[in-house]
mmCIF file of C-alpha atoms in Angstrom:
data_model
loop_
_atom_site.group_PDB
_atom_site.id
_atom_site.type_symbol
_atom_site.label_atom_id
_atom_site.label_comp_id
_atom_site.label_asym_id
_atom_site.label_seq_id
_atom_site.Cartn_x
_atom_site.Cartn_y
_atom_site.Cartn_z
ATOM 1 C CA UNK A 1 138.329 98.290 120.021
ATOM 2 C CA UNK A 2 142.047 98.974 120.392
ATOM 3 C CA UNK A 3 143.374 102.545 120.850
ATOM 4 C CA UNK A 4 144.834 102.309 117.325
ATOM 5 C CA UNK A 5 141.457 101.325 115.863
ATOM 6 C CA UNK A 6 139.781 104.125 117.824
ATOM 7 C CA UNK A 7 142.037 106.870 116.443
ATOM 8 C CA UNK A 8 141.831 105.456 112.919
ATOM 9 C CA UNK A 9 138.038 105.565 113.107
ATOM 10 C CA UNK A 10 138.111 109.109 114.535
ATOM 11 C CA UNK A 11 140.378 110.359 111.741
ATOM 12 C CA UNK A 12 138.473 108.632 108.931
ATOM 13 C CA UNK A 13 135.060 109.764 110.210
ATOM 14 C CA UNK A 14 136.075 113.439 110.184
ATOM 15 C CA UNK A 15 136.391 113.511 106.379
ATOM 16 C CA UNK A 16 139.163 116.057 106.856
ATOM 17 C CA UNK A 17 141.699 116.978 104.198
ATOM 18 C CA UNK A 18 144.373 115.877 106.680
ATOM 19 C CA UNK A 19 143.207 112.271 106.398
ATOM 20 C CA UNK A 20 144.016 112.093 102.676
ATOM 21 C CA UNK A 21 147.567 113.316 103.285
ATOM 22 C CA UNK A 22 148.110 110.596 105.930
ATOM 23 C CA UNK A 23 147.380 107.806 103.460
ATOM 24 C CA UNK A 24 150.759 108.132 101.731
ATOM 25 C CA UNK A 25 152.901 107.991 104.898
ATOM 26 C CA UNK A 26 154.905 104.936 106.019
ATOM 27 C CA UNK A 27 153.132 102.956 108.802
ATOM 28 C CA UNK A 28 154.930 104.355 111.892
ATOM 29 C CA UNK A 29 154.526 107.979 110.821
ATOM 30 C CA UNK A 30 150.930 107.345 109.727
ATOM 31 C CA UNK A 31 150.138 105.836 113.152
ATOM 32 C CA UNK A 32 151.655 108.872 114.908
ATOM 33 C CA UNK A 33 149.881 111.532 112.852
ATOM 34 C CA UNK A 34 146.565 109.651 113.053
ATOM 35 C CA UNK A 35 146.797 109.481 116.861
ATOM 36 C CA UNK A 36 147.790 113.156 117.082
ATOM 37 C CA UNK A 37 144.981 114.189 114.748
ATOM 38 C CA UNK A 38 142.462 112.168 116.809
ATOM 39 C CA UNK A 39 143.643 113.992 119.949
ATOM 40 C CA UNK A 40 143.148 117.359 118.209
ATOM 41 C CA UNK A 41 139.666 116.317 117.069
ATOM 42 C CA UNK A 42 138.709 115.242 120.599
ATOM 43 C CA UNK A 43 139.552 118.594 122.181
ATOM 44 C CA UNK A 44 138.230 120.627 119.243
ATOM 45 C CA UNK A 45 134.896 118.783 119.422
ATOM 46 C CA UNK A 46 134.512 119.881 123.050
ATOM 47 C CA UNK A 47 134.654 123.555 122.043
ATOM 48 C CA UNK A 48 132.425 123.058 118.981
ATOM 49 C CA UNK A 49 129.804 120.572 120.176
ATOM 50 C CA UNK A 50 129.336 121.059 123.937
ATOM 51 C CA UNK A 51 126.729 123.813 124.225
ATOM 52 C CA UNK A 52 127.118 124.496 127.962
ATOM 53 C CA UNK A 53 130.341 126.541 128.455
ATOM 54 C CA UNK A 54 130.694 125.290 132.043
ATOM 55 C CA UNK A 55 130.582 121.662 130.915
ATOM 56 C CA UNK A 56 133.012 122.415 128.071
ATOM 57 C CA UNK A 57 135.484 124.040 130.514
ATOM 58 C CA UNK A 58 135.268 121.022 132.800
ATOM 59 C CA UNK A 59 135.930 118.669 129.877
ATOM 60 C CA UNK A 60 138.925 120.696 128.671
ATOM 61 C CA UNK A 61 140.279 120.814 132.237
ATOM 62 C CA UNK A 62 140.008 117.012 132.205
ATOM 63 C CA UNK A 63 142.030 116.944 128.981
ATOM 64 C CA UNK A 64 144.744 119.144 130.532
ATOM 65 C CA UNK A 65 144.988 116.627 133.380
ATOM 66 C CA UNK A 66 144.863 113.653 131.002
ATOM 67 C CA UNK A 67 147.793 114.997 128.970
ATOM 68 C CA UNK A 68 149.859 115.588 132.136
ATOM 69 C CA UNK A 69 148.945 112.133 133.430
ATOM 70 C CA UNK A 70 149.796 110.550 130.065
ATOM 71 C CA UNK A 71 153.280 112.087 130.034
ATOM 72 C CA UNK A 72 153.671 110.731 133.577
ATOM 73 C CA UNK A 73 153.085 107.259 132.103
ATOM 74 C CA UNK A 74 149.374 106.772 132.882
ATOM 75 C CA UNK A 75 147.182 107.536 129.827
ATOM 76 C CA UNK A 76 143.506 106.587 130.171
ATOM 77 C CA UNK A 77 141.866 107.908 126.966
ATOM 78 C CA UNK A 78 142.301 105.747 123.824
ATOM 79 C CA UNK A 79 143.628 108.728 121.832
ATOM 80 C CA UNK A 80 146.380 109.290 124.402
ATOM 81 C CA UNK A 81 147.087 105.553 124.654
ATOM 82 C CA UNK A 82 147.647 105.513 120.886
ATOM 83 C CA UNK A 83 149.679 108.743 120.899
ATOM 84 C CA UNK A 84 152.067 108.191 123.811
ATOM 85 C CA UNK A 85 154.262 105.516 122.143
ATOM 86 C CA UNK A 86 154.862 108.067 119.344
ATOM 87 C CA UNK A 87 155.902 111.012 121.531
ATOM 88 C CA UNK A 88 159.539 110.056 122.052
ATOM 89 C CA UNK A 89 160.371 108.856 118.499
ATOM 90 C CA UNK A 90 158.930 112.058 116.983
ATOM 91 C CA UNK A 91 159.800 114.605 119.683
ATOM 92 C CA UNK A 92 156.191 115.426 120.620
ATOM 93 C CA UNK A 93 156.161 117.484 123.827
ATOM 94 C CA UNK A 94 153.555 117.932 126.532
ATOM 95 C CA UNK A 95 153.645 121.750 126.098
ATOM 96 C CA UNK A 96 152.489 121.347 122.487
ATOM 97 C CA UNK A 97 149.421 119.282 123.402
ATOM 98 C CA UNK A 98 148.575 121.659 126.256
ATOM 99 C CA UNK A 99 148.812 124.598 123.817
ATOM 100 C CA UNK A 100 146.235 122.977 121.510
ATOM 101 C CA UNK A 101 143.850 122.629 124.483
ATOM 102 C CA UNK A 102 144.486 126.296 125.437
ATOM 103 C CA UNK A 103 143.501 127.320 121.911
ATOM 104 C CA UNK A 104 140.196 125.444 122.224
ATOM 105 C CA UNK A 105 139.616 127.131 125.606
ATOM 106 C CA UNK A 106 139.891 130.502 123.861
ATOM 107 C CA UNK A 107 136.746 129.571 121.907
ATOM 108 C CA UNK A 108 134.827 129.413 125.195
ATOM 109 C CA UNK A 109 135.987 132.825 126.398
ATOM 110 C CA UNK A 110 136.352 134.863 123.226
ATOM 111 C CA UNK A 111 133.886 135.232 120.376
ATOM 112 C CA UNK A 112 135.426 138.329 118.734
ATOM 113 C CA UNK A 113 138.989 139.430 117.924
ATOM 114 C CA UNK A 114 139.796 143.143 117.869
ATOM 115 C CA UNK A 115 142.536 142.951 115.241
ATOM 116 C CA UNK A 116 144.633 140.499 113.262
ATOM 117 C CA UNK A 117 147.495 140.163 115.817
ATOM 118 C CA UNK A 118 144.908 139.017 118.401
ATOM 119 C CA UNK A 119 143.460 136.496 115.937
ATOM 120 C CA UNK A 120 146.988 135.347 115.047
ATOM 121 C CA UNK A 121 147.613 134.331 118.673
ATOM 122 C CA UNK A 122 144.538 132.073 118.583
ATOM 123 C CA UNK A 123 145.568 130.627 115.197
ATOM 124 C CA UNK A 124 149.050 129.875 116.536
ATOM 125 C CA UNK A 125 147.596 127.686 119.303
ATOM 126 C CA UNK A 126 144.973 125.798 117.270
ATOM 127 C CA UNK A 127 146.881 125.543 113.966
ATOM 128 C CA UNK A 128 150.504 126.710 114.186
ATOM 129 C CA UNK A 129 151.355 124.282 116.992
ATOM 130 C CA UNK A 130 149.498 121.525 115.127
ATOM 131 C CA UNK A 131 151.716 122.271 112.115
ATOM 132 C CA UNK A 132 154.825 122.183 114.315
ATOM 133 C CA UNK A 133 154.001 118.712 115.687
ATOM 134 C CA UNK A 134 152.958 117.441 112.251
ATOM 135 C CA UNK A 135 156.241 118.587 110.681
ATOM 136 C CA UNK A 136 158.177 116.607 113.282
ATOM 137 C CA UNK A 137 156.108 113.499 112.603
ATOM 138 C CA UNK A 138 156.498 113.833 108.816
ATOM 139 C CA UNK A 139 160.286 113.954 109.208
ATOM 140 C CA UNK A 140 161.857 117.356 109.921
ATOM 141 C CA UNK A 141 165.634 117.753 109.670
ATOM 142 C CA UNK A 142 166.013 121.550 109.434
ATOM 143 C CA UNK A 143 165.065 124.074 112.193
ATOM 144 C CA UNK A 144 163.581 126.462 109.575
ATOM 145 C CA UNK A 145 160.908 123.877 108.772
ATOM 146 C CA UNK A 146 159.213 124.873 112.055
ATOM 147 C CA UNK A 147 158.726 128.442 110.756
ATOM 148 C CA UNK A 148 157.269 126.990 107.523
ATOM 149 C CA UNK A 149 154.904 124.772 109.544
ATOM 150 C CA UNK A 150 153.695 127.661 111.715
ATOM 151 C CA UNK A 151 153.000 129.869 108.706
ATOM 152 C CA UNK A 152 151.285 127.084 106.766
ATOM 153 C CA UNK A 153 149.126 126.305 109.816
ATOM 154 C CA UNK A 154 148.091 129.965 109.928
ATOM 155 C CA UNK A 155 147.149 129.855 106.220
ATOM 156 C CA UNK A 156 145.062 126.705 106.834
ATOM 157 C CA UNK A 157 143.261 128.294 109.773
ATOM 158 C CA UNK A 158 142.479 131.477 107.830
ATOM 159 C CA UNK A 159 141.076 129.304 105.019
ATOM 160 C CA UNK A 160 138.887 127.531 107.597
ATOM 161 C CA UNK A 161 137.715 130.887 108.962
ATOM 162 C CA UNK A 162 136.757 132.070 105.447
ATOM 163 C CA UNK A 163 134.921 128.796 104.720
ATOM 164 C CA UNK A 164 133.082 128.734 108.063
ATOM 165 C CA UNK A 165 132.024 132.389 108.458
ATOM 166 C CA UNK A 166 128.298 131.581 108.427
ATOM 167 C CA UNK A 167 128.556 128.378 110.475
ATOM 168 C CA UNK A 168 130.731 130.053 113.127
ATOM 169 C CA UNK A 169 128.370 133.037 113.327
ATOM 170 C CA UNK A 170 125.483 130.669 114.074
ATOM 171 C CA UNK A 171 127.578 129.358 116.972
ATOM 172 C CA UNK A 172 127.987 132.931 118.203
ATOM 173 C CA UNK A 173 131.572 133.412 116.992
ATOM 174 C CA UNK A 174 132.963 135.833 114.417
ATOM 175 C CA UNK A 175 136.676 135.328 113.815
ATOM 176 C CA UNK A 176 136.998 138.133 111.253
ATOM 177 C CA UNK A 177 138.825 140.919 113.148
ATOM 178 C CA UNK A 178 136.585 143.746 114.378
ATOM 179 C CA UNK A 179 138.998 146.366 112.951
ATOM 180 C CA UNK A 180 138.616 144.801 109.489
ATOM 181 C CA UNK A 181 134.827 144.565 109.755
ATOM 182 C CA UNK A 182 134.915 148.318 110.474
ATOM 183 C CA UNK A 183 137.383 148.958 107.640
ATOM 184 C CA UNK A 184 134.939 147.424 105.135
ATOM 185 C CA UNK A 185 131.816 148.718 106.936
ATOM 186 C CA UNK A 186 130.419 145.213 107.498
ATOM 187 C CA UNK A 187 128.228 144.887 110.590
ATOM 188 C CA UNK A 188 128.213 141.776 112.772
ATOM 189 C CA UNK A 189 124.408 141.570 112.532
ATOM 190 C CA UNK A 190 124.663 141.373 108.710
ATOM 191 C CA UNK A 191 126.861 138.277 109.035
ATOM 192 C CA UNK A 192 124.533 136.784 111.656
ATOM 193 C CA UNK A 193 121.545 137.357 109.338
ATOM 194 C CA UNK A 194 123.423 135.952 106.321
ATOM 195 C CA UNK A 195 123.196 139.210 104.372
ATOM 196 C CA UNK A 196 125.508 139.387 101.348
ATOM 197 C CA UNK A 197 126.751 142.715 99.986
ATOM 198 C CA UNK A 198 129.565 144.202 97.925
ATOM 199 C CA UNK A 199 131.110 145.321 101.220
ATOM 200 C CA UNK A 200 131.094 141.729 102.512
ATOM 201 C CA UNK A 201 132.641 140.454 99.255
ATOM 202 C CA UNK A 202 135.405 143.083 99.488
ATOM 203 C CA UNK A 203 136.082 142.073 103.107
ATOM 204 C CA UNK A 204 136.332 138.409 102.115
ATOM 205 C CA UNK A 205 138.610 139.201 99.159
ATOM 206 C CA UNK A 206 140.902 140.950 101.628
ATOM 207 C CA UNK A 207 140.903 137.819 103.858
ATOM 208 C CA UNK A 208 141.590 135.516 100.886
ATOM 209 C CA UNK A 209 144.487 137.662 99.637
ATOM 210 C CA UNK A 210 146.097 137.475 103.081
ATOM 211 C CA UNK A 211 145.687 133.673 103.138
ATOM 212 C CA UNK A 212 147.237 133.329 99.648
ATOM 213 C CA UNK A 213 150.150 135.521 100.736
ATOM 214 C CA UNK A 214 150.735 133.265 103.747
ATOM 215 C CA UNK A 215 150.682 130.125 101.562
ATOM 216 C CA UNK A 216 153.348 131.702 99.330
ATOM 217 C CA UNK A 217 155.448 132.798 102.334
ATOM 218 C CA UNK A 218 155.168 129.366 103.973
ATOM 219 C CA UNK A 219 156.253 127.496 100.833
ATOM 220 C CA UNK A 220 159.205 129.866 100.407
ATOM 221 C CA UNK A 221 160.343 129.020 103.963
ATOM 222 C CA UNK A 222 160.426 125.245 103.428
ATOM 223 C CA UNK A 223 164.065 124.103 103.092
ATOM 224 C CA UNK A 224 164.725 122.023 99.971
ATOM 225 C CA UNK A 225 166.236 119.248 102.124
ATOM 226 C CA UNK A 226 162.914 118.758 103.945
ATOM 227 C CA UNK A 227 160.641 119.085 100.931
ATOM 228 C CA UNK A 228 160.302 115.343 100.269
ATOM 229 C CA UNK A 229 159.574 114.504 103.926
ATOM 230 C CA UNK A 230 157.052 117.324 104.222
ATOM 231 C CA UNK A 231 154.954 116.133 101.261
ATOM 232 C CA UNK A 232 151.877 115.498 103.466
ATOM 233 C CA UNK A 233 151.842 119.199 104.421
ATOM 234 C CA UNK A 234 152.207 120.135 100.762
ATOM 235 C CA UNK A 235 149.262 117.839 99.944
ATOM 236 C CA UNK A 236 147.144 119.654 102.532
ATOM 237 C CA UNK A 237 148.300 122.998 101.135
ATOM 238 C CA UNK A 238 147.150 121.913 97.660
ATOM 239 C CA UNK A 239 143.760 120.772 98.991
ATOM 240 C CA UNK A 240 143.181 123.841 101.180
ATOM 241 C CA UNK A 241 144.295 126.302 98.532
ATOM 242 C CA UNK A 242 142.054 124.635 95.946
ATOM 243 C CA UNK A 243 139.178 125.007 98.417
ATOM 244 C CA UNK A 244 140.026 128.693 98.888
ATOM 245 C CA UNK A 245 139.988 129.220 95.112
ATOM 246 C CA UNK A 246 136.606 127.458 94.864
ATOM 247 C CA UNK A 247 135.213 129.835 97.500
ATOM 248 C CA UNK A 248 136.622 132.799 95.558
ATOM 249 C CA UNK A 249 135.125 131.535 92.284
ATOM 250 C CA UNK A 250 131.786 131.087 94.042
ATOM 251 C CA UNK A 251 131.809 134.764 95.084
ATOM 252 C CA UNK A 252 132.293 133.996 98.811
ATOM 253 C CA UNK A 253 128.845 132.426 99.254
ATOM 254 C CA UNK A 254 129.831 131.224 102.730
ATOM 255 C CA UNK A 255 127.105 132.678 104.946
ATOM 256 C CA UNK A 256 124.426 130.099 104.124
ATOM 257 C CA UNK A 257 126.534 127.054 103.193
ATOM 258 C CA UNK A 258 129.828 125.264 103.810
ATOM 259 C CA UNK A 259 131.794 124.971 100.565
ATOM 260 C CA UNK A 260 133.758 121.717 100.340
ATOM 261 C CA UNK A 261 135.664 119.511 97.908
ATOM 262 C CA UNK A 262 134.574 115.939 97.181
ATOM 263 C CA UNK A 263 136.621 113.091 98.741
ATOM 264 C CA UNK A 264 137.675 111.992 95.243
ATOM 265 C CA UNK A 265 138.987 115.453 94.409
ATOM 266 C CA UNK A 266 140.932 115.626 97.687
ATOM 267 C CA UNK A 267 142.468 112.230 96.982
ATOM 268 C CA UNK A 268 143.384 113.319 93.439
ATOM 269 C CA UNK A 269 145.062 116.498 94.693
ATOM 270 C CA UNK A 270 146.991 114.526 97.337
ATOM 271 C CA UNK A 271 148.063 111.920 94.779
ATOM 272 C CA UNK A 272 149.304 114.611 92.377
ATOM 273 C CA UNK A 273 151.639 115.992 95.037
ATOM 274 C CA UNK A 274 152.792 112.469 95.941
ATOM 275 C CA UNK A 275 153.404 111.412 92.347
ATOM 276 C CA UNK A 276 154.527 114.645 90.711
ATOM 277 C CA UNK A 277 155.861 116.585 93.677
ATOM 278 C CA UNK A 278 153.630 119.557 92.913
ATOM 279 C CA UNK A 279 150.034 120.689 93.105
#
């Protein structure tokens, strides 16, 4: 299996919304984003799937070294072998890949966030930086597009947090800020037990409103000159925001299940943005 086949398989197997946005890109950009996404999946899977924190730290330390070694011209992992030819054409920097790994390391050391600014720092590393790199690959010409990408990445990550509240709790992590749990009088043990209440619904409505506000702010930041190039990000925004609305319509039933959209619906939403230029 070639490195290119490896990353393609990794991206397709994830079933992620990102994959549907990649389909409409020209070949060179599609190859770059697929390789970058596969790298992100590799390091994220360490934090999510390796149950022994010591082993997970060792694996992430290996990834730090692998990224440094790759930028020195000696990649060994197929994801890095596929990604390295794309770094120069699309301005992908070592610091960005190292930041993504740092974000995954936070999952090993921190299972609670005191307030939203603390959570925002984590989201910047695991999602904002991902948005920054993606925007460059899609074809960024304006500096302000980076601010759009960071804010859109934050909106995506908050949508993920809302969707995965129950699943994350079963892994021992609650990303909802402690100060906001207290504000709505929701106890951590209620989330761990999967107990729904009006208080929990109010807390989740508060989270969803913040995410919607960030989507609006991100889209307002996107310069008109970059709008066509950034269509893949707009496709993902359409898919993620539709998912958020489904969760809202379902009354935030996220403690016992993972709400998702069908592959066909994701493809339809992506195609609408591609063909019509809007969600």
